[in-house]
Amino acid sequence: MKASRLAAAGAVAATAVVVLSSPAFAHVTVQPEGAAAKGGYAVIDFKVPNERDNASTTKLEVTFPADHPLASVMPEPVPGWKIDITKSKLTKPVESHGEQLTKAVTKVTWTADGKGIKPGYFEKFPVSVGALPEDTDTLVFKALQTYSNKEVVRWIEEQKKGDEEPENPAPVLELAAASEDGHHGSSATEEAADSASAENASASTAAPADSSDTTARVLGVVGIVVGVVGVAYGVLAGRRRSDA
């Protein structure tokens, strides 16, 4: 009986560890490096985690929004990946910063030259984009993730207001308000400087944030395990006193 109670307590503790260590929001997402201000330029990262234990991610296809075409789309080279850019003619020309756009980038595809993203890892795919639209708060980028076993996961479901998050949500970029001075980083030099600053800031803050999050989770797991063992010990101690 004592052994079975201890085994049950251990099982509860193990379950708690698994729950806390399970990845949250493990799907394809998009985040800016710094701020993605309306009317300006930004470097955005498509973060792709591998959710499979027996296959690698070998391809990522990202469709760019046709309702808000971007005049400039420049992917950053990623070691081990080939990049293909697809431009399409717009059904209706769009004016962007005084220019008429008749063609725009509609898709960017990354294909692995080697093993791709292995199980338990993720990869970031940076893209410099602009000028960002001023008449919307979000941009939706639908994505397809292909695995080495030919499985394709379609991250294309759009979040509807008031509903729960869909099973395969499309990556959504939140746009910030334009700066008060009206600066949008229009020159190439300013854009490159802003991108470099954003990359340095990201590199300097990523490790501490991850470390803090990991420490908090470990402490939480330890606390739960100690609590469960304490309860089990209390039950056994009470039994001993009753038997005596």
CSV table of C-alpha atoms in Angstrom, one decimal:
chain,number,residue,atom,x,y,z
A,1,MET,CA,0.0,0.0,0.0
A,2,LYS,CA,2.8,2.4,0.9
A,3,ALA,CA,4.6,1.6,-2.3
A,4,SER,CA,1.4,2.2,-4.4
A,5,ARG,CA,0.8,5.6,-2.7
A,6,LEU,CA,4.4,6.6,-3.4
A,7,ALA,CA,4.0,5.5,-7.0
A,8,ALA,CA,0.8,7.5,-7.4
A,9,ALA,CA,2.5,10.6,-5.9
A,10,GLY,CA,5.4,10.2,-8.4
A,11,ALA,CA,3.0,9.8,-11.3
A,12,VAL,CA,1.2,13.1,-10.3
A,13,ALA,CA,4.6,14.9,-10.1
A,14,ALA,CA,5.7,13.5,-13.5
A,15,THR,CA,2.4,14.6,-15.1
A,16,ALA,CA,3.0,18.1,-13.7
A,17,VAL,CA,6.5,18.2,-15.2
A,18,VAL,CA,5.2,17.1,-18.6
A,19,VAL,CA,2.4,19.8,-18.6
A,20,LEU,CA,4.8,22.6,-17.7
A,21,SER,CA,7.5,21.5,-20.1
A,22,SER,CA,5.1,21.2,-23.1
A,23,PRO,CA,5.6,23.9,-25.7
A,24,ALA,CA,2.9,26.6,-25.9
A,25,PHE,CA,1.9,28.2,-29.1
A,26,ALA,CA,4.2,25.9,-31.1
A,27,HIS,CA,3.1,27.1,-34.5
A,28,VAL,CA,4.5,29.4,-37.3
A,29,THR,CA,4.4,33.0,-36.2
A,30,VAL,CA,5.6,36.4,-37.4
A,31,GLN,CA,7.2,39.1,-35.2
A,32,PRO,CA,9.0,42.4,-36.0
A,33,GLU,CA,12.5,43.1,-34.9
A,34,GLY,CA,11.8,46.3,-33.0
A,35,ALA,CA,8.6,48.1,-34.1
A,36,ALA,CA,6.6,47.6,-37.3
A,37,ALA,CA,5.2,51.1,-37.6
A,38,LYS,CA,2.5,52.0,-40.1
A,39,GLY,CA,4.0,53.7,-43.2
A,40,GLY,CA,7.5,52.6,-42.3
A,41,TYR,CA,9.9,49.8,-42.9
A,42,ALA,CA,10.7,46.9,-40.7
A,43,VAL,CA,12.5,43.6,-40.5
A,44,ILE,CA,10.1,40.8,-39.6
A,45,ASP,CA,10.9,37.2,-38.5
A,46,PHE,CA,8.9,34.2,-39.4
A,47,LYS,CA,9.5,31.7,-36.6
A,48,VAL,CA,9.1,28.1,-37.5
A,49,PRO,CA,9.2,25.4,-34.8
A,50,ASN,CA,9.4,21.7,-35.7
A,51,GLU,CA,6.4,20.0,-34.1
A,52,ARG,CA,7.2,16.5,-35.2
A,53,ASP,CA,9.4,13.9,-33.5
A,54,ASN,CA,10.2,11.8,-36.6
A,55,ALA,CA,10.5,14.4,-39.4
A,56,SER,CA,12.3,17.6,-40.3
A,57,THR,CA,10.9,20.8,-41.7
A,58,THR,CA,12.2,21.1,-45.3
A,59,LYS,CA,10.1,23.9,-46.8
A,60,LEU,CA,8.3,27.1,-45.7
A,61,GLU,CA,5.9,29.0,-48.1
A,62,VAL,CA,4.6,32.4,-47.0
A,63,THR,CA,1.9,34.2,-48.9
A,64,PHE,CA,2.0,37.9,-48.6
A,65,PRO,CA,-1.3,39.9,-48.3
A,66,ALA,CA,-2.7,40.9,-51.7
A,67,ASP,CA,-5.1,43.4,-50.2
A,68,HIS,CA,-2.1,45.4,-48.8
A,69,PRO,CA,0.8,44.7,-51.2
A,70,LEU,CA,4.3,45.7,-50.1
A,71,ALA,CA,6.6,47.6,-52.5
A,72,SER,CA,9.7,46.3,-50.9
A,73,VAL,CA,10.3,42.7,-49.8
A,74,MET,CA,13.9,41.6,-49.3
A,75,PRO,CA,14.6,38.2,-47.5
A,76,GLU,CA,17.8,37.8,-45.5
A,77,PRO,CA,19.9,34.9,-46.6
A,78,VAL,CA,19.6,31.9,-44.2
A,79,PRO,CA,22.4,29.3,-44.3
A,80,GLY,CA,21.1,25.9,-45.5
A,81,TRP,CA,18.1,27.4,-47.3
A,82,LYS,CA,17.3,28.4,-50.9
A,83,ILE,CA,15.0,31.3,-51.3
A,84,ASP,CA,12.5,31.9,-54.1
A,85,ILE,CA,10.5,35.1,-54.5
A,86,THR,CA,7.3,35.1,-56.5
A,87,LYS,CA,5.9,38.4,-58.0
A,88,SER,CA,2.4,38.6,-59.4
A,89,LYS,CA,0.5,41.3,-61.3
A,90,LEU,CA,-2.0,43.0,-59.2
A,91,THR,CA,-5.7,42.9,-60.3
A,92,LYS,CA,-5.9,46.6,-59.4
A,93,PRO,CA,-2.9,48.9,-59.2
A,94,VAL,CA,-2.2,50.2,-55.7
A,95,GLU,CA,-0.7,53.6,-54.8
A,96,SER,CA,2.1,53.4,-52.3
A,97,HIS,CA,4.0,56.5,-51.2
A,98,GLY,CA,3.2,58.3,-54.5
A,99,GLU,CA,4.0,55.3,-56.7
A,100,GLN,CA,1.6,53.1,-58.6
A,101,LEU,CA,2.3,49.4,-57.9
A,102,THR,CA,1.2,47.0,-60.7
A,103,LYS,CA,3.3,44.0,-59.5
A,104,ALA,CA,4.2,43.0,-56.0
A,105,VAL,CA,5.7,40.0,-54.1
A,106,THR,CA,3.0,37.5,-53.4
A,107,LYS,CA,5.0,34.6,-52.0
A,108,VAL,CA,8.4,33.8,-50.5
A,109,THR,CA,9.5,30.2,-50.4
A,110,TRP,CA,12.4,28.8,-48.3
A,111,THR,CA,13.6,25.3,-49.3
A,112,ALA,CA,16.2,23.4,-47.3
A,113,ASP,CA,19.4,22.5,-49.0
A,114,GLY,CA,20.3,20.1,-46.3
A,115,LYS,CA,18.4,18.5,-43.4
A,116,GLY,CA,16.2,21.5,-42.6
A,117,ILE,CA,14.8,22.1,-39.1
A,118,LYS,CA,15.4,19.0,-37.0
A,119,PRO,CA,12.9,17.8,-34.3
A,120,GLY,CA,13.3,19.8,-31.2
A,121,TYR,CA,14.6,22.9,-33.0
A,122,PHE,CA,13.2,26.1,-34.6
A,123,GLU,CA,14.4,28.5,-37.3
A,124,LYS,CA,13.9,32.2,-38.0
A,125,PHE,CA,13.5,33.6,-41.5
A,126,PRO,CA,14.0,37.4,-41.6
A,127,VAL,CA,12.5,39.6,-44.2
A,128,SER,CA,12.8,43.4,-44.7
A,129,VAL,CA,9.5,44.8,-45.7
A,130,GLY,CA,7.9,48.2,-46.5
A,131,ALA,CA,6.4,50.5,-46.8
A,132,LEU,CA,3.8,49.1,-44.3
A,133,PRO,CA,0.2,50.1,-44.9
A,134,GLU,CA,-1.3,53.0,-42.9
A,135,ASP,CA,-5.0,51.9,-43.3
A,136,THR,CA,-4.9,48.6,-41.3
A,137,ASP,CA,-3.7,47.4,-37.9
A,138,THR,CA,-2.7,43.9,-38.9
A,139,LEU,CA,-1.2,42.0,-41.8
A,140,VAL,CA,-2.0,38.3,-42.3
A,141,PHE,CA,0.6,36.0,-43.8
A,142,LYS,CA,-0.7,32.5,-44.6
A,143,ALA,CA,2.0,29.8,-44.5
A,144,LEU,CA,2.6,26.2,-45.5
A,145,GLN,CA,5.1,24.1,-43.6
A,146,THR,CA,6.3,21.0,-45.3
A,147,TYR,CA,8.0,18.1,-43.5
A,148,SER,CA,10.5,15.5,-44.8
A,149,ASN,CA,7.8,12.8,-44.7
A,150,LYS,CA,5.8,14.9,-47.2
A,151,GLU,CA,3.3,16.1,-44.6
A,152,VAL,CA,2.1,19.7,-45.1
A,153,VAL,CA,0.7,21.8,-42.3
A,154,ARG,CA,-1.4,24.7,-43.5
A,155,TRP,CA,-1.2,27.7,-41.2
A,156,ILE,CA,-3.9,29.6,-42.9
A,157,GLU,CA,-6.9,30.0,-40.5
A,158,GLU,CA,-7.7,33.6,-39.6
A,159,GLN,CA,-8.6,34.5,-36.1
A,160,LYS,CA,-12.2,35.8,-35.8
A,161,LYS,CA,-13.0,38.3,-33.1
A,162,GLY,CA,-14.6,36.7,-30.1
A,163,ASP,CA,-13.8,33.1,-31.2
A,164,GLU,CA,-11.1,30.8,-29.7
A,165,GLU,CA,-7.8,30.6,-31.5
A,166,PRO,CA,-8.1,28.2,-34.5
A,167,GLU,CA,-6.1,25.0,-34.7
A,168,ASN,CA,-3.8,26.2,-37.5
A,169,PRO,CA,-3.7,30.0,-37.1
A,170,ALA,CA,-2.1,32.1,-39.8
A,171,PRO,CA,0.8,34.3,-38.7
A,172,VAL,CA,-0.4,37.8,-38.0
A,173,LEU,CA,1.8,40.9,-37.8
A,174,GLU,CA,0.6,43.7,-35.5
A,175,LEU,CA,1.3,47.2,-36.8
A,176,ALA,CA,2.2,50.0,-34.5
A,177,ALA,CA,1.1,53.6,-34.9
A,178,ALA,CA,3.3,55.9,-37.0
A,179,SER,CA,5.8,58.0,-35.1
A,180,GLU,CA,4.7,61.5,-34.2
A,181,ASP,CA,7.4,63.2,-36.3
A,182,GLY,CA,6.2,61.4,-39.3
A,183,HIS,CA,9.5,59.5,-39.8
A,184,HIS,CA,9.0,56.3,-41.7
A,185,GLY,CA,12.6,55.3,-42.5
A,186,SER,CA,12.2,56.1,-46.2
A,187,SER,CA,15.9,56.2,-47.1
A,188,ALA,CA,17.9,53.0,-47.7
A,189,THR,CA,20.6,54.2,-45.3
A,190,GLU,CA,18.1,54.9,-42.5
A,191,GLU,CA,16.4,51.6,-43.1
A,192,ALA,CA,19.7,49.6,-42.9
A,193,ALA,CA,20.6,51.4,-39.7
A,194,ASP,CA,17.3,50.8,-38.1
A,195,SER,CA,17.5,47.1,-39.1
A,196,ALA,CA,21.0,46.8,-37.6
A,197,SER,CA,19.9,48.4,-34.4
A,198,ALA,CA,16.8,46.1,-34.2
A,199,GLU,CA,19.0,43.0,-34.7
A,200,ASN,CA,21.5,44.1,-32.1
A,201,ALA,CA,18.7,44.8,-29.6
A,202,SER,CA,17.2,41.4,-30.3
A,203,ALA,CA,20.4,39.6,-29.9
A,204,SER,CA,21.2,41.3,-26.6
A,205,THR,CA,17.8,40.6,-25.0
A,206,ALA,CA,16.9,37.2,-26.3
A,207,ALA,CA,19.1,35.1,-24.1
A,208,PRO,CA,18.1,36.8,-20.7
A,209,ALA,CA,14.4,36.5,-21.6
A,210,ASP,CA,14.8,32.8,-22.5
A,211,SER,CA,16.9,32.2,-19.4
A,212,SER,CA,14.4,33.9,-17.1
A,213,ASP,CA,11.5,32.0,-18.6
A,214,THR,CA,13.3,28.6,-18.2
A,215,THR,CA,14.3,29.4,-14.6
A,216,ALA,CA,10.7,30.3,-13.7
A,217,ARG,CA,9.4,27.0,-15.2
A,218,VAL,CA,12.1,24.9,-13.4
A,219,LEU,CA,11.3,26.5,-10.1
A,220,GLY,CA,7.6,26.0,-10.7
A,221,VAL,CA,8.2,22.3,-11.5
A,222,VAL,CA,10.4,21.9,-8.4
A,223,GLY,CA,7.7,23.5,-6.2
A,224,ILE,CA,5.0,21.2,-7.5
A,225,VAL,CA,7.1,18.1,-7.0
A,226,VAL,CA,8.1,19.1,-3.5
A,227,GLY,CA,4.4,19.8,-2.7
A,228,VAL,CA,3.3,16.4,-4.0
A,229,VAL,CA,6.0,14.5,-2.1
A,230,GLY,CA,5.1,16.4,1.0
A,231,VAL,CA,1.5,15.5,0.8
A,232,ALA,CA,2.4,11.8,0.2
A,233,TYR,CA,4.7,11.8,3.2
A,234,GLY,CA,2.0,13.4,5.3
A,235,VAL,CA,-0.5,10.7,4.3
A,236,LEU,CA,2.1,7.9,5.1
A,237,ALA,CA,3.0,9.5,8.5
A,238,GLY,CA,-0.7,9.7,9.4
A,239,ARG,CA,-1.1,6.1,8.5
A,240,ARG,CA,1.8,5.1,10.8
A,241,ARG,CA,0.3,7.0,13.7
A,242,SER,CA,-3.1,5.3,13.1
A,243,ASP,CA,-1.5,1.9,12.9
A,244,ALA,CA,0.5,2.5,16.1
